[in-house]
C-alpha cells in the first residue's frame, strides 16, 4: 500500500526534526493503556512529515508492549472491499480466528480471502461483529493500537468495520492512530474519497469526539529547514536564498529538500528558485484541469509582488469578459486565496510552477501589461526586465 508523496517513513528521523511537541503527543497516546478507547489523528499537507510521525508512534507503541495492527491507505485500493482489513488483521488471524464463534470466524475468513463465500453470509454487520470479536480477543491479553496511514484512502468496507467495533469498545485498552492528508493547493493533496467530512468528526462516529485528539503539522522553521539541507544534502545556502526557499515551500520539508537537491547542482543561484521536475509534472496535471479564466487569474496573481484585486482586474479586463467571476472561480478551485484585498496563490510553489508553464511569449506579454499598470517604480522596472529578457519571474 502507498505512502505519502515524500515516501515519508522510509526517510525516517529527518522528517521528525522540529516536531518535539507533536512527537510527545503521539507517544502520550500509548503511555498508559487505561482510560478507555482513544484516537489521535495526525493531519497535514503532503510532504509535511505525517508518515514519519505516524511511524514513530507505531514504533513507540510496539516498544511499549502494545499489539499494533497497521495499514496504509492506497488510492488504487480504495474500491477493493476489505483490502485494509486484511492488512490490519491478517498478521494475527492464525492466532485469533480459532477463538471466534463459527459464524464470525467464517465471515472473517471470507473477508480475508481464506475461505470461499459459498453458503457464508457476509455483510457489514457480520464483518463488523467479527472485527469487534477479534479486537476484543486481542485486548484481553494486551492493549491494542489500530494504526492507519493515509486513512482517507482506506476502503469504505474496512472503515465501516472499524467504526462498528470501536463504538462497542469504549472502555477497552484500544487506541486508534491515524494520519490524514489535508487538502493542499500543491498537488499530492488528494481529495478524501472516504472521509468526506472533518476526519475528527468522522472518527467520532466510532468513539466519542472528546476522546479524539488532532495533531496538525504546520510549517517547519528556517533553522530546521537549514539543518535538514545540511544533514541530508550537505548544502549550505546564503541567508537570502534560504529565506526565499522557506517562503516558497511554506516550510514543507519534502519540497525544501526537492528544491535543495536542484540547487545543489547549479553553480549560481539567482533571485528565483527552480521548480523540481517532480512538482512541475504534478502541477501540470492540476493546471490542465483548471478552467482557462481561473488559470489566467492564477498567472497574474503569481507574477505580482503585491497582487491586489484591483491590479488583477485591470490586467485581465481585456482578455476576460467577467474578471470578478473568474476570480471567484479561481478561489473556488482552491488555487488562490483572498485576504486584506490581496489575491495570492494558495501555495507559493503553485504560483512558481504555474508561471514556469506559461509560454514565453504569453508570459512576456503579461509582464508588459503589468508594467503599464503597477505604480511602484521598482516593480514596474522588474516587469519590464522580465518581459524584455525572457528570464523567469522575480
Coordinates of C-alpha atoms in Angstrom, one line a residue:
X1 CA 0.0 0.0 0.0
X2 CA 1.1 3.6 -0.6
X3 CA 2.9 6.2 1.5
X4 CA 2.5 10.0 1.1
X5 CA 4.3 12.0 -1.6
X6 CA 7.6 12.2 0.3
X7 CA 8.0 8.5 0.9
X8 CA 7.6 9.6 4.5
X9 CA 8.5 6.8 6.8
X10 CA 11.3 5.4 4.7
X11 CA 13.3 8.6 5.2
X12 CA 12.9 8.3 9.0
X13 CA 14.2 10.7 11.5
X14 CA 14.9 13.7 9.4
X15 CA 11.2 14.4 8.8
X16 CA 10.6 14.5 12.6
X17 CA 13.1 17.3 13.1
X18 CA 11.4 20.3 14.7
X19 CA 8.4 18.2 15.9
X20 CA 9.3 17.5 19.5
X21 CA 6.0 18.7 20.8
X22 CA 4.0 16.7 18.3
X23 CA 6.1 13.6 18.9
X24 CA 5.5 13.8 22.6
X25 CA 1.7 14.0 21.9
X26 CA 1.8 10.9 19.7
X27 CA 3.8 8.9 22.3
X28 CA 1.5 10.0 25.0
X29 CA -1.3 8.2 23.3
X30 CA 0.2 4.8 24.3
X31 CA 1.9 5.9 27.5
X32 CA -0.9 4.4 29.7
X33 CA -3.4 1.7 28.5
X34 CA -6.1 2.9 30.9
X35 CA -8.8 5.5 30.4
X36 CA -10.8 3.7 27.7
X37 CA -10.6 3.9 23.9
X38 CA -9.0 7.0 22.4
X39 CA -7.9 8.2 19.0
X40 CA -5.2 10.5 17.7
X41 CA -5.3 12.0 14.2
X42 CA -2.1 13.4 12.6
X43 CA -3.1 16.0 9.9
X44 CA -1.1 18.0 7.4
X45 CA -0.3 18.5 3.7
X46 CA 1.6 16.1 1.6
X47 CA 5.3 16.1 2.4
X48 CA 4.9 17.8 5.8
X49 CA 6.1 14.7 7.7
X50 CA 2.8 12.9 8.7
X51 CA 4.0 9.4 7.8
X52 CA 7.3 9.8 9.7
X53 CA 5.4 10.9 12.8
X54 CA 2.9 8.1 12.4
X55 CA 5.7 5.6 12.0
X56 CA 7.3 6.9 15.2
X57 CA 4.0 6.4 17.0
X58 CA 3.8 2.8 15.8
X59 CA 7.4 2.1 16.9
X60 CA 6.8 3.7 20.3
X61 CA 3.7 1.6 20.8
X62 CA 5.5 -1.6 19.9
X63 CA 8.4 -0.8 22.2
X64 CA 5.9 -0.2 25.0
X65 CA 4.4 -3.7 24.5
X66 CA 1.2 -2.9 22.6
X67 CA -0.1 -5.1 19.9
X68 CA 0.0 -2.9 16.7
X69 CA -2.3 -3.6 13.8
X70 CA -1.1 -1.3 10.9
X71 CA -2.1 -0.5 7.4
X72 CA -1.5 2.3 4.8
X73 CA -4.3 3.5 2.6
X74 CA -3.9 3.4 -1.1
X75 CA -5.7 5.3 -3.8
X76 CA -5.5 2.3 -6.0
X77 CA -7.2 0.1 -3.4
X78 CA -10.0 2.4 -2.3
X79 CA -12.7 0.4 -4.1
X80 CA -11.3 -3.0 -3.0
X81 CA -13.5 -4.1 -0.1
X82 CA -11.6 -5.3 3.0
X83 CA -8.2 -4.6 1.5
X84 CA -7.3 -2.5 4.6
X85 CA -8.9 -5.0 6.9
X86 CA -6.7 -7.7 5.5
X87 CA -3.6 -5.6 6.1
X88 CA -4.7 -5.0 9.7
X89 CA -5.8 -8.4 10.8
X90 CA -4.0 -11.0 8.6
X91 CA -0.9 -10.9 10.8
X92 CA -2.9 -12.0 13.8
X93 CA -5.5 -14.1 12.1
X94 CA -3.9 -17.5 12.7
X95 CA -3.9 -16.9 16.5
X96 CA -7.2 -15.2 16.9
X97 CA -9.6 -16.7 14.3
X98 CA -9.8 -20.1 16.1
X99 CA -11.1 -18.3 19.2
X100 CA -14.1 -16.8 17.3
X101 CA -17.6 -18.4 17.2
X102 CA -18.1 -20.3 13.9
X103 CA -20.4 -17.7 12.1
X104 CA -18.0 -14.8 12.9
X105 CA -14.9 -16.9 12.0
X106 CA -16.4 -17.9 8.7
X107 CA -17.4 -14.3 7.8
X108 CA -13.9 -13.0 8.6
X109 CA -12.2 -15.8 6.7
X110 CA -14.3 -14.9 3.6
X111 CA -13.3 -11.2 4.1
X112 CA -9.6 -12.2 4.4
X113 CA -10.0 -14.5 1.3
X114 CA -9.2 -17.6 3.4
X115 CA -12.5 -19.3 2.6
X116 CA -14.9 -19.5 -0.3
X117 CA -18.0 -17.3 0.2
X118 CA -20.3 -20.3 -0.6
X119 CA -23.1 -20.6 2.0
X120 CA -21.5 -17.9 4.2
X121 CA -23.4 -14.7 5.0
X122 CA -21.1 -11.8 4.7
X123 CA -22.3 -8.2 5.1
X124 CA -21.4 -5.1 7.1
X125 CA -23.0 -6.4 10.3
X126 CA -21.2 -9.8 10.1
X127 CA -17.8 -8.3 9.3
X128 CA -18.3 -5.6 11.9
X129 CA -19.1 -8.2 14.5
X130 CA -16.2 -10.3 13.5
X131 CA -13.8 -7.4 13.7
X132 CA -15.2 -6.5 17.1
X133 CA -14.7 -10.1 18.3
X134 CA -11.1 -10.1 17.1
X135 CA -10.2 -6.8 18.7
X136 CA -11.8 -7.9 22.0
X137 CA -9.8 -11.1 21.9
X138 CA -6.6 -9.2 21.3
X139 CA -7.3 -6.6 24.0
X140 CA -8.0 -9.3 26.6
X141 CA -4.3 -10.2 26.6
X142 CA -2.6 -6.8 25.9
X143 CA -3.5 -3.3 24.8
X144 CA -4.1 -2.7 21.0
X145 CA -3.3 0.1 18.6
X146 CA -5.0 0.2 15.2
X147 CA -2.7 2.4 13.1
X148 CA -3.6 3.6 9.6
X149 CA -1.5 6.0 7.5
X150 CA -3.4 7.8 4.7
X151 CA -6.7 7.0 6.4
X152 CA -8.8 8.8 3.7
X153 CA -7.8 6.2 1.1
X154 CA -8.9 3.2 3.2
X155 CA -11.7 1.3 1.6
X156 CA -15.2 2.0 2.8
X157 CA -15.9 -1.6 4.0
X158 CA -12.8 -1.5 6.3
X159 CA -13.7 1.9 7.7
X160 CA -17.3 0.7 8.5
X161 CA -16.0 -2.4 10.2
X162 CA -13.6 -0.3 12.4
X163 CA -16.2 2.2 13.4
X164 CA -18.7 -0.7 14.2
X165 CA -16.1 -2.3 16.5
X166 CA -14.8 1.0 18.1
X167 CA -18.3 2.1 19.0
X168 CA -18.7 -1.0 21.1
X169 CA -15.4 -0.9 22.9
X170 CA -15.5 2.5 24.8
X171 CA -13.8 1.1 27.9
X172 CA -11.2 -1.1 26.1
X173 CA -7.4 -0.7 26.1
X174 CA -7.7 0.4 22.4
X175 CA -6.0 3.2 20.6
X176 CA -6.6 4.5 17.1
X177 CA -3.6 6.3 15.4
X178 CA -4.4 7.8 12.0
X179 CA -2.6 10.0 9.6
X180 CA -4.8 12.1 7.2
X181 CA -3.6 14.3 4.4
X182 CA -5.3 17.7 4.4
X183 CA -6.3 19.5 1.2
X184 CA -3.4 21.4 -0.4
X185 CA -3.0 23.7 -3.3
X186 CA 0.2 21.8 -4.2
X187 CA -0.7 18.5 -5.9
X188 CA -0.3 15.4 -3.8
X189 CA -3.1 16.6 -1.5
X190 CA -5.8 14.3 -2.9
X191 CA -9.5 14.6 -2.2
X192 CA -10.9 12.4 0.6
X193 CA -12.9 9.6 -1.0
X194 CA -13.9 8.0 2.3
X195 CA -13.8 10.8 4.9
X196 CA -15.7 13.5 3.1
X197 CA -16.1 15.5 6.3
X198 CA -13.7 16.5 9.0
X199 CA -11.7 13.4 9.9
X200 CA -12.2 14.1 13.6
X201 CA -15.9 14.2 13.1
X202 CA -15.9 11.0 11.1
X203 CA -13.8 9.2 13.7
X204 CA -16.3 10.4 16.2
X205 CA -18.8 8.0 14.7
X206 CA -16.6 5.3 16.1
X207 CA -15.7 6.7 19.5
X208 CA -16.8 9.9 21.4
X209 CA -15.5 13.1 20.0
X210 CA -14.0 14.1 23.3
X211 CA -11.7 11.0 23.0
X212 CA -10.4 12.1 19.6
X213 CA -7.3 14.3 19.6
X214 CA -5.9 16.0 16.5
X215 CA -2.2 16.9 15.9
X216 CA -1.9 19.3 13.0
X217 CA 1.6 19.6 11.4
X218 CA 2.4 23.1 10.3
X219 CA 5.4 24.6 8.6
X220 CA 8.9 24.0 9.8
X221 CA 11.0 27.0 10.7
X222 CA 14.0 28.3 8.9
X223 CA 16.6 26.9 11.3
X224 CA 15.1 23.4 11.0
X225 CA 15.0 23.5 7.2
X226 CA 18.6 24.8 7.2
X227 CA 19.6 21.8 9.4
X228 CA 17.8 19.4 7.0
X229 CA 19.6 20.7 4.0
X230 CA 22.9 20.4 5.7
X231 CA 22.3 16.9 7.1
X232 CA 20.6 15.4 4.0
X233 CA 22.3 17.3 1.1
X234 CA 25.4 18.8 2.7
X235 CA 24.0 22.1 1.3
X236 CA 24.6 25.4 2.9
X237 CA 22.6 28.3 1.4
X238 CA 23.1 32.0 1.7
X239 CA 20.6 33.5 4.2
X240 CA 18.8 35.3 1.4
X241 CA 18.2 32.1 -0.6
X242 CA 17.4 30.1 2.5
X243 CA 14.7 32.6 3.4
X244 CA 13.3 32.5 -0.1
X245 CA 13.3 28.7 0.0
X246 CA 11.3 28.6 3.3
X247 CA 8.9 31.2 2.0
X248 CA 8.3 29.4 -1.3
X249 CA 7.9 25.9 0.2
X250 CA 5.8 27.2 3.2
X251 CA 8.2 25.3 5.5
X252 CA 7.4 21.9 3.8
X253 CA 10.4 19.6 4.4
X254 CA 9.9 17.4 1.4
X255 CA 9.7 20.3 -1.1
X256 CA 12.5 22.1 0.6
X257 CA 14.7 19.1 0.0
X258 CA 13.5 18.6 -3.5
X259 CA 14.4 22.2 -4.4
X260 CA 17.6 21.9 -2.4
X261 CA 18.6 18.9 -4.5
X262 CA 18.3 21.1 -7.6
X263 CA 20.1 24.0 -6.1
X264 CA 23.0 21.7 -5.1
X265 CA 23.6 21.0 -8.8
X266 CA 23.7 24.6 -10.0
X267 CA 26.7 26.9 -10.0
X268 CA 24.9 30.2 -9.4
X269 CA 21.6 30.9 -7.6
X270 CA 19.6 33.8 -8.7
X271 CA 16.6 35.5 -7.2
X272 CA 14.2 32.8 -8.3
X273 CA 14.1 29.2 -7.1
X274 CA 13.9 26.3 -9.6
X275 CA 10.8 24.2 -9.6
X276 CA 11.7 20.5 -9.3
X277 CA 10.5 18.3 -12.2
X278 CA 8.5 16.1 -9.8
X279 CA 6.5 19.2 -8.8
X280 CA 6.2 20.5 -12.3
X281 CA 4.6 17.3 -13.5
X282 CA 2.1 17.2 -10.7
X283 CA 1.2 20.9 -11.1
X284 CA 0.8 20.4 -14.9
X285 CA -1.9 17.8 -14.2
X286 CA -3.8 20.2 -12.0
X287 CA -3.4 23.3 -14.1
X288 CA -4.6 21.4 -17.2
X289 CA -7.8 20.7 -15.4
X290 CA -8.4 24.3 -14.5
X291 CA -10.8 26.4 -16.5
X292 CA -8.9 29.0 -18.5
X293 CA -10.3 32.1 -16.7
X294 CA -9.1 30.6 -13.3
X295 CA -5.7 29.8 -14.8
X296 CA -5.3 33.4 -16.0
X297 CA -6.1 34.8 -12.6
X298 CA -3.5 32.4 -11.0
X299 CA -0.9 33.6 -13.6
X300 CA -1.4 37.3 -12.8
X301 CA -1.6 36.8 -9.1
X302 CA 1.7 34.8 -9.2
X303 CA 3.5 37.4 -11.2
X304 CA 2.8 40.3 -8.8
X305 CA 4.7 41.0 -5.6
X306 CA 1.6 42.6 -4.1
X307 CA -1.3 41.1 -6.0
X308 CA -4.2 43.5 -5.3
X309 CA -7.5 42.6 -6.7
X310 CA -7.7 46.0 -8.4
X311 CA -4.5 45.4 -10.3
X312 CA -5.5 41.9 -11.3
X313 CA -8.8 43.2 -12.6
X314 CA -7.1 45.8 -14.6
X315 CA -4.6 43.3 -16.0
X316 CA -7.4 40.9 -17.2
X317 CA -10.2 43.2 -18.2
X318 CA -9.3 43.0 -21.9
X319 CA -8.9 39.2 -22.0
X320 CA -11.8 38.2 -19.8
X321 CA -15.5 39.3 -20.1
X322 CA -16.1 39.0 -16.4
X323 CA -13.0 39.2 -14.2
X324 CA -15.0 39.0 -11.0
X325 CA -16.5 35.7 -11.9
X326 CA -13.0 34.4 -12.9
X327 CA -11.6 35.4 -9.5
X328 CA -14.5 33.6 -7.8
X329 CA -13.8 30.6 -9.9
X330 CA -10.1 30.6 -9.0
X331 CA -10.9 30.8 -5.3
X332 CA -13.5 28.0 -5.6
X333 CA -10.9 25.9 -7.4
X334 CA -8.6 26.4 -4.5
X335 CA -5.7 27.9 -6.4
X336 CA -5.8 31.4 -4.9
X337 CA -6.8 32.8 -1.6
X338 CA -8.1 36.3 -0.7
X339 CA -7.1 38.3 2.4
X340 CA -6.8 42.1 3.0
X341 CA -7.6 42.9 -0.6
X342 CA -4.9 40.7 -2.0
X343 CA -5.3 37.6 -4.1
X344 CA -2.3 35.3 -3.6
X345 CA -1.6 31.8 -4.9
X346 CA -2.9 29.2 -2.4
X347 CA 0.7 27.9 -2.1
X348 CA 3.9 29.7 -3.2
X349 CA 5.1 26.7 -5.2
X350 CA 1.9 26.5 -7.1
X351 CA 2.4 30.1 -8.3
X352 CA 6.0 29.4 -9.3
X353 CA 5.2 26.3 -11.2
X354 CA 2.2 27.9 -12.9
X355 CA 4.4 30.7 -14.2
X356 CA 7.0 28.2 -15.4
X357 CA 4.3 26.5 -17.5
X358 CA 3.3 29.7 -19.3
X359 CA 4.5 30.0 -23.0
X360 CA 7.4 32.6 -23.1
X361 CA 5.5 34.9 -25.4
X362 CA 2.4 34.9 -23.3
X363 CA 4.4 35.4 -20.1
X364 CA 6.3 38.4 -21.7
X365 CA 3.0 39.9 -22.8
X366 CA 1.6 39.6 -19.3
X367 CA 4.6 41.3 -17.8
X368 CA 4.5 44.1 -20.3
X369 CA 0.8 44.7 -19.4
X370 CA 1.6 44.6 -15.7
X371 CA 4.4 47.1 -16.1
X372 CA 1.9 49.5 -17.5
X373 CA -0.5 49.1 -14.5
X374 CA 1.6 48.9 -11.4
X375 CA 2.7 52.2 -9.8
X376 CA 5.8 51.2 -7.8
X377 CA 8.8 52.2 -9.9
X378 CA 10.9 49.2 -8.9
X379 CA 8.1 46.7 -9.6
X380 CA 7.5 48.4 -12.9
X381 CA 11.2 48.0 -13.8
X382 CA 11.2 44.4 -12.7
X383 CA 8.2 43.5 -15.0
X384 CA 9.8 45.3 -18.0
X385 CA 13.1 43.5 -17.4
X386 CA 11.4 40.1 -17.3
X387 CA 9.4 40.9 -20.4
X388 CA 12.5 42.0 -22.3
X389 CA 14.9 39.3 -21.2
X390 CA 12.7 36.3 -21.1
X391 CA 14.1 35.3 -17.7
X392 CA 11.9 33.7 -15.1
X393 CA 9.8 35.9 -13.0
X394 CA 11.2 37.8 -10.0

